[in-house]
PDB file of C-alpha atoms and ligand atoms in Angstrom:
ATOM      1  CA  MET P 700     -20.763  13.856-229.504  1.00  0.00           C
ATOM      2  CA  LYS P 701     -20.783   9.950-229.901  1.00  0.00           C
ATOM      3  CA  ILE P 702     -20.590   8.841-233.610  1.00  0.00           C
ATOM      4  CA  VAL P 703     -20.495   5.448-235.128  1.00  0.00           C
ATOM      5  CA  VAL P 704     -18.576   5.518-238.130  1.00  0.00           C
ATOM      6  CA  THR P 705     -19.133   2.014-240.769  1.00  0.00           C
ATOM      7  CA  GLY P 706     -16.793   1.571-243.460  1.00  0.00           C
ATOM      8  CA  SER P 707     -13.654   1.140-241.490  1.00  0.00           C
ATOM      9  CA  LEU P 708     -10.640   2.841-242.473  1.00  0.00           C
ATOM     10  CA  GLY P 709     -11.674   3.083-246.298  1.00  0.00           C
ATOM     11  CA  HIS P 710     -11.477   6.007-248.756  1.00  0.00           C
ATOM     12  CA  ILE P 711     -14.458   7.753-246.820  1.00  0.00           C
ATOM     13  CA  GLY P 712     -14.329   6.087-243.214  1.00  0.00           C
ATOM     14  CA  LYS P 713     -10.528   7.021-242.736  1.00  0.00           C
ATOM     15  CA  PRO P 714     -10.788  10.814-243.131  1.00  0.00           C
ATOM     16  CA  LEU P 715     -13.963  11.179-242.064  1.00  0.00           C
ATOM     17  CA  THR P 716     -12.703   9.495-238.671  1.00  0.00           C
ATOM     18  CA  GLU P 717      -9.666  11.825-238.803  1.00  0.00           C
ATOM     19  CA  ALA P 718     -12.219  14.873-238.918  1.00  0.00           C
ATOM     20  CA  LEU P 719     -14.546  13.813-236.250  1.00  0.00           C
ATOM     21  CA  VAL P 720     -11.525  12.935-233.804  1.00  0.00           C
ATOM     22  CA  ARG P 721     -10.008  16.476-234.470  1.00  0.00           C
ATOM     23  CA  GLU P 722     -13.407  17.950-233.459  1.00  0.00           C
ATOM     24  CA  GLY P 723     -13.055  16.266-230.396  1.00  0.00           C
ATOM     25  CA  HIS P 724     -16.047  13.773-230.787  1.00  0.00           C
ATOM     26  CA  SER P 725     -15.871  10.300-229.547  1.00  0.00           C
ATOM     27  CA  VAL P 726     -15.985   8.159-232.620  1.00  0.00           C
ATOM     28  CA  ILE P 727     -16.537   4.212-232.806  1.00  0.00           C
ATOM     29  CA  VAL P 728     -15.135   2.806-236.052  1.00  0.00           C
ATOM     30  CA  ILE P 729     -16.713  -0.460-237.144  1.00  0.00           C
ATOM     31  CA  SER P 730     -14.425  -3.066-238.899  1.00  0.00           C
ATOM     32  CA  GLN P 731     -14.471  -6.514-239.730  1.00  0.00           C
ATOM     33  CA  ASN P 732     -11.034  -6.890-239.260  1.00  0.00           C
ATOM     34  CA  PRO P 733      -9.494  -7.027-235.802  1.00  0.00           C
ATOM     35  CA  GLU P 734      -6.054  -6.241-237.156  1.00  0.00           C
ATOM     36  CA  ARG P 735      -6.979  -2.675-237.838  1.00  0.00           C
ATOM     37  CA  GLN P 736      -7.930  -1.849-233.712  1.00  0.00           C
ATOM     38  CA  LYS P 737      -3.999  -0.393-233.662  1.00  0.00           C
ATOM     39  CA  GLU P 738      -4.209   1.927-236.464  1.00  0.00           C
ATOM     40  CA  ILE P 739      -8.060   2.949-235.003  1.00  0.00           C
ATOM     41  CA  VAL P 740      -6.976   3.517-231.775  1.00  0.00           C
ATOM     42  CA  ALA P 741      -3.710   5.227-232.827  1.00  0.00           C
ATOM     43  CA  MET P 742      -5.883   7.843-234.506  1.00  0.00           C
ATOM     44  CA  GLY P 743      -7.990   8.666-231.379  1.00  0.00           C
ATOM     45  CA  ALA P 744     -10.605   6.395-231.847  1.00  0.00           C
ATOM     46  CA  LYS P 745     -12.488   3.056-230.557  1.00  0.00           C
ATOM     47  CA  THR P 746     -13.215  -0.026-232.469  1.00  0.00           C
ATOM     48  CA  ALA P 747     -15.807  -2.331-232.685  1.00  0.00           C
ATOM     49  CA  VAL P 748     -15.328  -5.499-234.581  1.00  0.00           C
ATOM     50  CA  GLY P 749     -18.152  -7.093-236.619  1.00  0.00           C
ATOM     51  CA  LYS P 750     -19.775  -6.782-239.557  1.00  0.00           C
ATOM     52  CA  PRO P 751     -23.084  -4.980-241.321  1.00  0.00           C
ATOM     53  CA  GLU P 752     -24.765  -8.481-241.928  1.00  0.00           C
ATOM     54  CA  ASP P 753     -24.799  -8.888-237.896  1.00  0.00           C
ATOM     55  CA  VAL P 754     -28.082  -6.812-236.927  1.00  0.00           C
ATOM     56  CA  GLU P 755     -27.252  -7.922-233.181  1.00  0.00           C
ATOM     57  CA  PHE P 756     -23.834  -6.388-233.348  1.00  0.00           C
ATOM     58  CA  LEU P 757     -24.914  -3.285-235.035  1.00  0.00           C
ATOM     59  CA  THR P 758     -27.645  -2.703-232.545  1.00  0.00           C
ATOM     60  CA  SER P 759     -25.307  -2.966-229.455  1.00  0.00           C
ATOM     61  CA  THR P 760     -22.696  -0.561-231.353  1.00  0.00           C
ATOM     62  CA  PHE P 761     -25.391   2.257-232.295  1.00  0.00           C
ATOM     63  CA  THR P 762     -26.739   1.847-228.954  1.00  0.00           C
ATOM     64  CA  GLY P 763     -25.891   5.240-226.909  1.00  0.00           C
ATOM     65  CA  ALA P 764     -24.490   7.047-230.097  1.00  0.00           C
ATOM     66  CA  ASP P 765     -25.862  10.300-231.212  1.00  0.00           C
ATOM     67  CA  ALA P 766     -25.416   9.472-234.950  1.00  0.00           C
ATOM     68  CA  ALA P 767     -24.092   7.001-237.433  1.00  0.00           C
ATOM     69  CA  TYR P 768     -22.369   7.130-240.690  1.00  0.00           C
ATOM     70  CA  CYS P 769     -23.712   4.319-242.696  1.00  0.00           C
ATOM     71  CA  MET P 770     -21.955   2.447-245.942  1.00  0.00           C
ATOM     72  CA  LEU P 771     -23.009  -0.082-248.079  1.00  0.00           C
ATOM     73  CA  PRO P 772     -19.806  -2.164-249.130  1.00  0.00           C
ATOM     74  CA  ILE P 773     -19.446  -3.501-252.243  1.00  0.00           C
ATOM     75  CA  SER P 774     -18.962  -7.185-252.175  1.00  0.00           C
ATOM     76  CA  PHE P 775     -17.667  -9.136-255.099  1.00  0.00           C
ATOM     77  CA  LYS P 776     -18.443 -12.142-253.354  1.00  0.00           C
ATOM     78  CA  GLU P 777     -22.303 -11.536-253.446  1.00  0.00           C
ATOM     79  CA  PRO P 778     -24.254 -12.758-256.753  1.00  0.00           C
ATOM     80  CA  ASP P 779     -26.894  -9.764-256.302  1.00  0.00           C
ATOM     81  CA  LEU P 780     -25.376  -6.738-255.555  1.00  0.00           C
ATOM     82  CA  VAL P 781     -28.785  -4.839-255.206  1.00  0.00           C
ATOM     83  CA  ALA P 782     -30.053  -7.312-252.803  1.00  0.00           C
ATOM     84  CA  TYR P 783     -26.946  -7.358-251.190  1.00  0.00           C
ATOM     85  CA  PHE P 784     -27.156  -3.550-250.355  1.00  0.00           C
ATOM     86  CA  LYS P 785     -30.513  -3.777-249.672  1.00  0.00           C
ATOM     87  CA  LYS P 786     -30.193  -6.402-246.812  1.00  0.00           C
ATOM     88  CA  ILE P 787     -27.219  -4.162-245.459  1.00  0.00           C
ATOM     89  CA  ALA P 788     -29.506  -1.331-245.262  1.00  0.00           C
ATOM     90  CA  ASN P 789     -31.906  -3.078-243.797  1.00  0.00           C
ATOM     91  CA  ASN P 790     -29.965  -4.129-241.170  1.00  0.00           C
ATOM     92  CA  TYR P 791     -28.638  -0.888-240.330  1.00  0.00           C
ATOM     93  CA  ALA P 792     -32.296   0.393-240.611  1.00  0.00           C
ATOM     94  CA  LEU P 793     -33.857  -2.246-238.073  1.00  0.00           C
ATOM     95  CA  ALA P 794     -30.346  -1.177-235.657  1.00  0.00           C
ATOM     96  CA  VAL P 795     -31.214   2.516-235.814  1.00  0.00           C
ATOM     97  CA  ARG P 796     -34.727   1.626-234.586  1.00  0.00           C
ATOM     98  CA  ARG P 797     -33.348  -0.606-231.696  1.00  0.00           C
ATOM     99  CA  SER P 798     -30.825   1.408-230.315  1.00  0.00           C
ATOM    100  CA  GLY P 799     -32.980   4.652-230.645  1.00  0.00           C
ATOM    101  CA  ILE P 800     -30.194   6.593-232.450  1.00  0.00           C
ATOM    102  CA  LYS P 801     -31.793   9.915-233.955  1.00  0.00           C
ATOM    103  CA  HIS P 802     -29.337  10.903-236.569  1.00  0.00           C
ATOM    104  CA  VAL P 803     -28.191   8.690-239.680  1.00  0.00           C
ATOM    105  CA  VAL P 804     -26.106  10.057-242.638  1.00  0.00           C
ATOM    106  CA  LEU P 805     -26.112   7.363-245.236  1.00  0.00           C
ATOM    107  CA  LEU P 806     -23.395   7.404-248.349  1.00  0.00           C
ATOM    108  CA  SER P 807     -25.672   7.110-251.003  1.00  0.00           C
ATOM    109  CA  GLY P 808     -24.305   7.965-254.586  1.00  0.00           C
ATOM    110  CA  TRP P 809     -25.626  10.124-257.663  1.00  0.00           C
ATOM    111  CA  VAL P 810     -27.178   6.689-259.032  1.00  0.00           C
ATOM    112  CA  ALA P 811     -29.969   6.917-256.390  1.00  0.00           C
ATOM    113  CA  GLY P 812     -31.527  10.087-258.465  1.00  0.00           C
ATOM    114  CA  VAL P 813     -31.495   8.205-261.584  1.00  0.00           C
ATOM    115  CA  ILE P 814     -32.268   4.510-261.016  1.00  0.00           C
ATOM    116  CA  SER P 815     -35.000   3.471-258.895  1.00  0.00           C
ATOM    117  CA  SER P 816     -33.722   0.353-257.407  1.00  0.00           C
ATOM    118  CA  TYR P 817     -30.849   2.494-255.356  1.00  0.00           C
ATOM    119  CA  GLU P 818     -33.509   5.181-254.552  1.00  0.00           C
ATOM    120  CA  GLU P 819     -35.414   2.461-252.738  1.00  0.00           C
ATOM    121  CA  ILE P 820     -32.172   2.149-250.709  1.00  0.00           C
ATOM    122  CA  GLU P 821     -32.409   5.265-249.641  1.00  0.00           C
ATOM    123  CA  ASN P 822     -36.337   4.821-249.031  1.00  0.00           C
ATOM    124  CA  ILE P 823     -35.543   1.878-246.494  1.00  0.00           C
ATOM    125  CA  PHE P 824     -33.601   5.085-244.481  1.00  0.00           C
ATOM    126  CA  ASP P 825     -36.633   7.447-245.154  1.00  0.00           C
ATOM    127  CA  GLU P 826     -38.988   5.355-243.399  1.00  0.00           C
ATOM    128  CA  LEU P 827     -37.489   5.392-240.091  1.00  0.00           C
ATOM    129  CA  PRO P 828     -39.532   7.735-237.820  1.00  0.00           C
ATOM    130  CA  ASP P 829     -38.406  10.234-235.642  1.00  0.00           C
ATOM    131  CA  VAL P 830     -34.761   9.893-237.022  1.00  0.00           C
ATOM    132  CA  ALA P 831     -32.878  12.866-239.127  1.00  0.00           C
ATOM    133  CA  VAL P 832     -31.618  11.281-242.350  1.00  0.00           C
ATOM    134  CA  THR P 833     -29.159  12.787-244.732  1.00  0.00           C
ATOM    135  CA  HIS P 834     -28.298  10.780-248.059  1.00  0.00           C
ATOM    136  CA  ILE P 835     -25.272  11.950-249.593  1.00  0.00           C
ATOM    137  CA  ARG P 836     -24.921  11.535-253.279  1.00  0.00           C
ATOM    138  CA  PRO P 837     -21.068  11.688-254.476  1.00  0.00           C
ATOM    139  CA  GLY P 838     -20.188  11.304-258.060  1.00  0.00           C
ATOM    140  CA  TYR P 839     -17.518   9.159-259.203  1.00  0.00           C
ATOM    141  CA  PHE P 840     -14.800   8.914-256.505  1.00  0.00           C
ATOM    142  CA  TYR P 841     -11.151   9.526-257.375  1.00  0.00           C
ATOM    143  CA  SER P 842      -9.983   6.365-255.711  1.00  0.00           C
ATOM    144  CA  ASN P 843     -11.900   4.605-258.520  1.00  0.00           C
ATOM    145  CA  PHE P 844      -8.890   4.985-260.655  1.00  0.00           C
ATOM    146  CA  PHE P 845      -6.853   2.807-258.215  1.00  0.00           C
ATOM    147  CA  ASP P 846      -9.214  -0.137-259.689  1.00  0.00           C
ATOM    148  CA  SER P 847      -8.046   0.711-263.322  1.00  0.00           C
ATOM    149  CA  MET P 848      -4.476   0.478-262.267  1.00  0.00           C
ATOM    150  CA  THR P 849      -3.758  -2.435-263.733  1.00  0.00           C
ATOM    151  CA  MET P 850      -5.621  -2.072-267.066  1.00  0.00           C
ATOM    152  CA  ILE P 851      -3.644   1.480-267.134  1.00  0.00           C
ATOM    153  CA  LYS P 852      -0.171  -0.441-266.766  1.00  0.00           C
ATOM    154  CA  GLU P 853      -1.302  -3.219-269.274  1.00  0.00           C
ATOM    155  CA  ASN P 854      -2.901  -1.630-271.789  1.00  0.00           C
ATOM    156  CA  GLY P 855      -2.291   2.232-271.190  1.00  0.00           C
ATOM    157  CA  LEU P 856      -5.530   3.348-270.921  1.00  0.00           C
ATOM    158  CA  ILE P 857      -8.857   3.441-269.050  1.00  0.00           C
ATOM    159  CA  ALA P 858     -12.177   1.355-270.279  1.00  0.00           C
ATOM    160  CA  ALA P 859     -15.662   1.951-269.225  1.00  0.00           C
ATOM    161  CA  THR P 860     -19.262   2.155-270.211  1.00  0.00           C
ATOM    162  CA  PHE P 861     -18.436   5.631-270.550  1.00  0.00           C
ATOM    163  CA  GLY P 862     -15.435   7.389-271.458  1.00  0.00           C
ATOM    164  CA  GLY P 863     -14.038  10.058-274.356  1.00  0.00           C
ATOM    165  CA  ASP P 864     -16.076  13.323-274.101  1.00  0.00           C
ATOM    166  CA  ASP P 865     -18.713  11.873-271.707  1.00  0.00           C
ATOM    167  CA  ARG P 866     -18.578  14.788-268.850  1.00  0.00           C
ATOM    168  CA  ILE P 867     -18.208  13.252-265.513  1.00  0.00           C
ATOM    169  CA  VAL P 868     -18.917  14.650-261.854  1.00  0.00           C
ATOM    170  CA  PHE P 869     -15.700  13.622-259.648  1.00  0.00           C
ATOM    171  CA  SER P 870     -15.676  13.314-255.944  1.00  0.00           C
ATOM    172  CA  ALA P 871     -12.686  13.468-253.952  1.00  0.00           C
ATOM    173  CA  PRO P 872     -13.051  10.965-250.832  1.00  0.00           C
ATOM    174  CA  SER P 873     -11.675  13.750-248.579  1.00  0.00           C
ATOM    175  CA  ASP P 874     -14.524  16.269-249.830  1.00  0.00           C
ATOM    176  CA  ILE P 875     -17.127  13.572-249.486  1.00  0.00           C
ATOM    177  CA  ALA P 876     -15.846  12.686-245.768  1.00  0.00           C
ATOM    178  CA  ASP P 877     -15.620  16.459-244.823  1.00  0.00           C
ATOM    179  CA  THR P 878     -19.393  16.914-246.239  1.00  0.00           C
ATOM    180  CA  ILE P 879     -20.478  13.895-243.946  1.00  0.00           C
ATOM    181  CA  ALA P 880     -18.709  15.118-241.147  1.00  0.00           C
ATOM    182  CA  ASN P 881     -20.396  18.529-241.444  1.00  0.00           C
ATOM    183  CA  GLU P 882     -23.848  16.859-241.710  1.00  0.00           C
ATOM    184  CA  ILE P 883     -23.376  14.826-238.665  1.00  0.00           C
ATOM    185  CA  THR P 884     -21.977  17.636-236.453  1.00  0.00           C
ATOM    186  CA  CYS P 885     -23.680  21.061-237.747  1.00  0.00           C
ATOM    187  CA  GLN P 886     -27.027  19.172-238.024  1.00  0.00           C
ATOM    188  CA  HIS P 887     -27.092  18.162-234.682  1.00  0.00           C
ATOM    189  CA  HIS P 888     -29.174  20.973-233.069  1.00  0.00           C
ATOM    190  CA  GLY P 889     -31.854  18.981-231.035  1.00  0.00           C
ATOM    191  CA  THR P 890     -34.701  16.044-231.685  1.00  0.00           C
ATOM    192  CA  SER P 891     -37.538  18.209-232.545  1.00  0.00           C
ATOM    193  CA  GLU P 892     -35.810  20.256-235.139  1.00  0.00           C
ATOM    194  CA  LEU P 893     -34.370  16.997-236.903  1.00  0.00           C
ATOM    195  CA  ILE P 894     -37.390  14.900-236.634  1.00  0.00           C
ATOM    196  CA  ALA P 895     -38.928  15.762-240.441  1.00  0.00           C
ATOM    197  CA  MET P 896     -35.735  15.917-242.001  1.00  0.00           C
ATOM    198  CA  ARG P 897     -35.078  14.205-244.866  1.00  0.00           C
ATOM    199  CA  LYS P 898     -31.990  15.673-246.816  1.00  0.00           C
ATOM    200  CA  VAL P 899     -30.324  14.713-249.820  1.00  0.00           C
ATOM    201  CA  HIS P 900     -26.977  16.188-250.194  1.00  0.00           C
ATOM    202  CA  TYR P 901     -24.851  16.148-253.724  1.00  0.00           C
ATOM    203  CA  VAL P 902     -20.732  15.951-253.523  1.00  0.00           C
ATOM    204  CA  ALA P 903     -18.741  17.412-256.516  1.00  0.00           C
ATOM    205  CA  SER P 904     -15.016  17.897-256.575  1.00  0.00           C
ATOM    206  CA  ASP P 905     -14.878  18.750-260.305  1.00  0.00           C
ATOM    207  CA  GLU P 906     -16.160  18.205-263.359  1.00  0.00           C
ATOM    208  CA  MET P 907     -14.479  17.161-266.604  1.00  0.00           C
ATOM    209  CA  THR P 908     -14.709  14.791-269.482  1.00  0.00           C
ATOM    210  CA  CYS P 909     -13.311  11.622-269.330  1.00  0.00           C
ATOM    211  CA  ASN P 910     -10.305  12.125-272.007  1.00  0.00           C
ATOM    212  CA  GLU P 911      -9.502  15.241-269.783  1.00  0.00           C
ATOM    213  CA  ALA P 912      -9.114  13.201-266.759  1.00  0.00           C
ATOM    214  CA  ALA P 913      -7.173  10.392-268.327  1.00  0.00           C
ATOM    215  CA  GLY P 914      -4.830  12.900-269.871  1.00  0.00           C
ATOM    216  CA  ILE P 915      -4.180  14.325-266.311  1.00  0.00           C
ATOM    217  CA  LEU P 916      -3.532  10.849-265.075  1.00  0.00           C
ATOM    218  CA  GLY P 917      -1.424  10.071-268.025  1.00  0.00           C
ATOM    219  CA  ALA P 918       0.813  13.228-267.650  1.00  0.00           C
ATOM    220  CA  ALA P 919       1.365  12.395-264.331  1.00  0.00           C
ATOM    221  CA  ILE P 920       2.380   8.770-264.810  1.00  0.00           C
ATOM    222  CA  GLY P 921       4.751   8.896-267.870  1.00  0.00           C
ATOM    223  CA  LYS P 922       1.749   8.098-270.379  1.00  0.00           C
ATOM    224  CA  PRO P 923       1.147  11.343-272.224  1.00  0.00           C
ATOM    225  CA  GLY P 924      -2.226  11.411-274.241  1.00  0.00           C
ATOM    226  CA  MET P 925      -3.488   8.561-272.283  1.00  0.00           C
ATOM    227  CA  LYS P 926      -7.357   7.973-273.277  1.00  0.00           C
ATOM    228  CA  TRP P 927     -10.419   6.605-271.344  1.00  0.00           C
ATOM    229  CA  ILE P 928     -12.287   4.723-273.993  1.00  0.00           C
ATOM    230  CA  SER P 929     -16.054   3.625-273.750  1.00  0.00           C
ATOM    231  CA  VAL P 930     -17.155  -0.095-274.526  1.00  0.00           C
ATOM    232  CA  PRO P 931     -20.278  -0.996-275.102  1.00  0.00           C
ATOM    233  CA  ALA P 932     -22.494  -2.356-271.829  1.00  0.00           C
ATOM    234  CA  GLU P 933     -22.843  -5.698-273.454  1.00  0.00           C
ATOM    235  CA  GLN P 934     -19.097  -5.864-273.898  1.00  0.00           C
ATOM    236  CA  MET P 935     -18.254  -4.761-270.666  1.00  0.00           C
ATOM    237  CA  GLN P 936     -20.880  -7.542-269.175  1.00  0.00           C
ATOM    238  CA  LYS P 937     -18.611 -10.238-271.329  1.00  0.00           C
ATOM    239  CA  ASN P 938     -15.372  -8.642-269.512  1.00  0.00           C
ATOM    240  CA  LEU P 939     -16.845  -8.786-266.018  1.00  0.00           C
ATOM    241  CA  GLU P 940     -18.098 -12.204-266.591  1.00  0.00           C
ATOM    242  CA  SER P 941     -14.575 -13.526-267.970  1.00  0.00           C
ATOM    243  CA  ALA P 942     -13.273 -11.952-265.122  1.00  0.00           C
ATOM    244  CA  GLY P 943     -15.421 -14.513-262.767  1.00  0.00           C
ATOM    245  CA  LEU P 944     -18.443 -12.262-261.852  1.00  0.00           C
ATOM    246  CA  SER P 945     -21.979 -13.754-261.829  1.00  0.00           C
ATOM    247  CA  PRO P 946     -24.015 -12.587-264.474  1.00  0.00           C
ATOM    248  CA  LYS P 947     -26.147 -10.783-262.051  1.00  0.00           C
ATOM    249  CA  LEU P 948     -23.286  -8.928-260.126  1.00  0.00           C
ATOM    250  CA  ALA P 949     -21.849  -8.189-263.466  1.00  0.00           C
ATOM    251  CA  SER P 950     -25.105  -6.471-264.878  1.00  0.00           C
ATOM    252  CA  ASP P 951     -25.521  -4.719-261.626  1.00  0.00           C
ATOM    253  CA  LEU P 952     -22.256  -3.170-262.165  1.00  0.00           C
ATOM    254  CA  VAL P 953     -22.809  -2.259-265.377  1.00  0.00           C
ATOM    255  CA  GLU P 954     -26.109  -0.642-264.624  1.00  0.00           C
ATOM    256  CA  MET P 955     -24.194   1.284-261.628  1.00  0.00           C
ATOM    257  CA  GLN P 956     -21.882   2.846-264.180  1.00  0.00           C
ATOM    258  CA  SER P 957     -24.760   3.635-266.837  1.00  0.00           C
ATOM    259  CA  PRO P 958     -25.867   7.432-265.209  1.00  0.00           C
ATOM    260  CA  PHE P 959     -22.299   8.373-265.765  1.00  0.00           C
ATOM    261  CA  ALA P 960     -22.680   8.084-269.495  1.00  0.00           C
ATOM    262  CA  MET P 961     -25.710  10.381-269.547  1.00  0.00           C
ATOM    263  CA  ASP P 962     -25.484  13.837-270.853  1.00  0.00           C
TER     264      ASP P 962
HETATM  265  N1  NAP Y 598     -16.850   4.429-256.083  1.00  0.00           N
HETATM  266  C1  NAP Y 598     -17.862   5.406-256.639  1.00  0.00           C
HETATM  267  O1  NAP Y 598     -17.683   5.794-257.368  1.00  0.00           O
HETATM  268  C2  NAP Y 598     -18.920   5.549-255.815  1.00  0.00           C
HETATM  269  C3  NAP Y 598     -20.190   6.600-256.099  1.00  0.00           C
HETATM  270  C4  NAP Y 598     -21.106   6.628-255.004  1.00  0.00           C
HETATM  271  C5  NAP Y 598     -21.296   5.870-253.861  1.00  0.00           C
HETATM  272  N2  NAP Y 598     -20.189   4.696-253.999  1.00  0.00           N
HETATM  273  C6  NAP Y 598     -20.529   4.058-252.435  1.00  0.00           C
HETATM  274  O2  NAP Y 598     -19.102   4.397-251.622  1.00  0.00           O
HETATM  275  C7  NAP Y 598     -18.802   2.887-251.236  1.00  0.00           C
HETATM  276  C8  NAP Y 598     -17.398   2.836-250.804  1.00  0.00           C
HETATM  277  O3  NAP Y 598     -16.993   3.415-250.001  1.00  0.00           O
HETATM  278  P1  NAP Y 598     -15.561   3.486-249.726  1.00  0.00           P
HETATM  279  O4  NAP Y 598     -14.540   3.994-250.802  1.00  0.00           O
HETATM  280  O5  NAP Y 598     -15.381   4.624-248.387  1.00  0.00           O
HETATM  281  O6  NAP Y 598     -15.278   2.187-249.082  1.00  0.00           O
HETATM  282  P2  NAP Y 598     -14.077   1.075-249.340  1.00  0.00           P
HETATM  283  O7  NAP Y 598     -12.909   1.976-249.004  1.00  0.00           O
HETATM  284  O8  NAP Y 598     -14.143   0.523-250.573  1.00  0.00           O
HETATM  285  O9  NAP Y 598     -14.280   0.186-248.108  1.00  0.00           O
HETATM  286  C9  NAP Y 598     -14.186   0.467-246.709  1.00  0.00           C
HETATM  287  C10 NAP Y 598     -14.104  -0.757-245.947  1.00  0.00           C
HETATM  288  O10 NAP Y 598     -15.278  -1.231-245.786  1.00  0.00           O
HETATM  289  C11 NAP Y 598     -14.940  -3.019-245.614  1.00  0.00           C
HETATM  290  N3  NAP Y 598     -15.478  -3.681-246.238  1.00  0.00           N
HETATM  291  C12 NAP Y 598     -15.409  -3.959-247.362  1.00  0.00           C
HETATM  292  N4  NAP Y 598     -15.832  -5.045-248.210  1.00  0.00           N
HETATM  293  C13 NAP Y 598     -16.788  -5.325-246.853  1.00  0.00           C
HETATM  294  C14 NAP Y 598     -17.843  -6.102-246.950  1.00  0.00           C
HETATM  295  N5  NAP Y 598     -18.035  -6.787-247.681  1.00  0.00           N
HETATM  296  N6  NAP Y 598     -18.535  -6.408-245.553  1.00  0.00           N
HETATM  297  C15 NAP Y 598     -18.162  -5.336-244.720  1.00  0.00           C
HETATM  298  N7  NAP Y 598     -17.193  -4.539-244.793  1.00  0.00           N
HETATM  299  C16 NAP Y 598     -16.639  -4.433-246.091  1.00  0.00           C
HETATM  300  C17 NAP Y 598     -13.547  -3.174-245.450  1.00  0.00           C
HETATM  301  O11 NAP Y 598     -12.910  -2.710-244.095  1.00  0.00           O
HETATM  302  P3  NAP Y 598     -12.643  -3.785-243.125  1.00  0.00           P
HETATM  303  O12 NAP Y 598     -12.054  -4.828-243.667  1.00  0.00           O
HETATM  304  O13 NAP Y 598     -11.681  -3.055-242.015  1.00  0.00           O
HETATM  305  O14 NAP Y 598     -13.732  -4.068-242.426  1.00  0.00           O
HETATM  306  C18 NAP Y 598     -13.039  -1.758-246.460  1.00  0.00           C
HETATM  307  O15 NAP Y 598     -11.713  -1.178-246.203  1.00  0.00           O
HETATM  308  C19 NAP Y 598     -19.543   1.953-252.105  1.00  0.00           C
HETATM  309  O16 NAP Y 598     -19.645   1.006-251.614  1.00  0.00           O
HETATM  310  C20 NAP Y 598     -20.735   2.603-252.621  1.00  0.00           C
HETATM  311  O17 NAP Y 598     -21.820   2.207-251.743  1.00  0.00           O
HETATM  312  C21 NAP Y 598     -19.035   4.951-254.405  1.00  0.00           C
END
């Protein structure tokens, strides 16, 4: 199969590309950075250099492919993250229509089952006629811990709008990538079987409380008994604004975290 992978060699894109190349597929990896070409080619894939903001570029890259994996990057430059996600989702959808690609796997998230604006993003893909669409809804990526590295080093803890004994579903990027690879390849049985198909696939690698997760990390890095504390949403909003984020982007990020704190 000829498969387009968006999201470059990111947390999901890299293991996904490796899995698809290993299975003998022809893989085109979209990256906005021409310097990634060497690594992508060394992995046995091809590169398409461009941005998800560019519909013409997406359309020409999708043309002739059997399937596409679509991800929505988090851009801290955008003042309104949900509006940005919707813009990129509409770009993908338009490129899918124009290119005639028949199978799309969207990296969505658990949040789409809880917050309507994220479900609306999935709906943009659901409206595609004669295209099989799978929404992948992972939980909290393990790779998010890298974003907490400074806080862990400087304060010896993790802080979010959820924490303590809140139970979290964690998703390993490698498990998410395997699930996507499986959706793309195993489902490709023929168009007629795929036409009415709309699937939602949750990915869960583990489930534990925030403090259990912090304890495991702390033990591994010489900070035994490390805690994961929860701070009020209003405080997190202020912290993010003090770090330079716009009020709307800060509130989008706080809202995105809210489902993790649910029972
Ligand atoms: N973190 C979570 O807990 C969670 C949960 C559910 C769903 N998600 C979804 O997962 C996505 C992250 O996936 P990931 O971890 O695989 O991605 P990632 O590793 O953060 O980024 C993948 C690549 O996308 C490209 N990129 C980054 N920002 C971009 C931008 N503004 N415009 C265009 N390209 C950009 C970069 O590659 P190049 O520079 O080479 O282009 C980057 O390496 C989130 O955006 C969200 O939609 C996350």
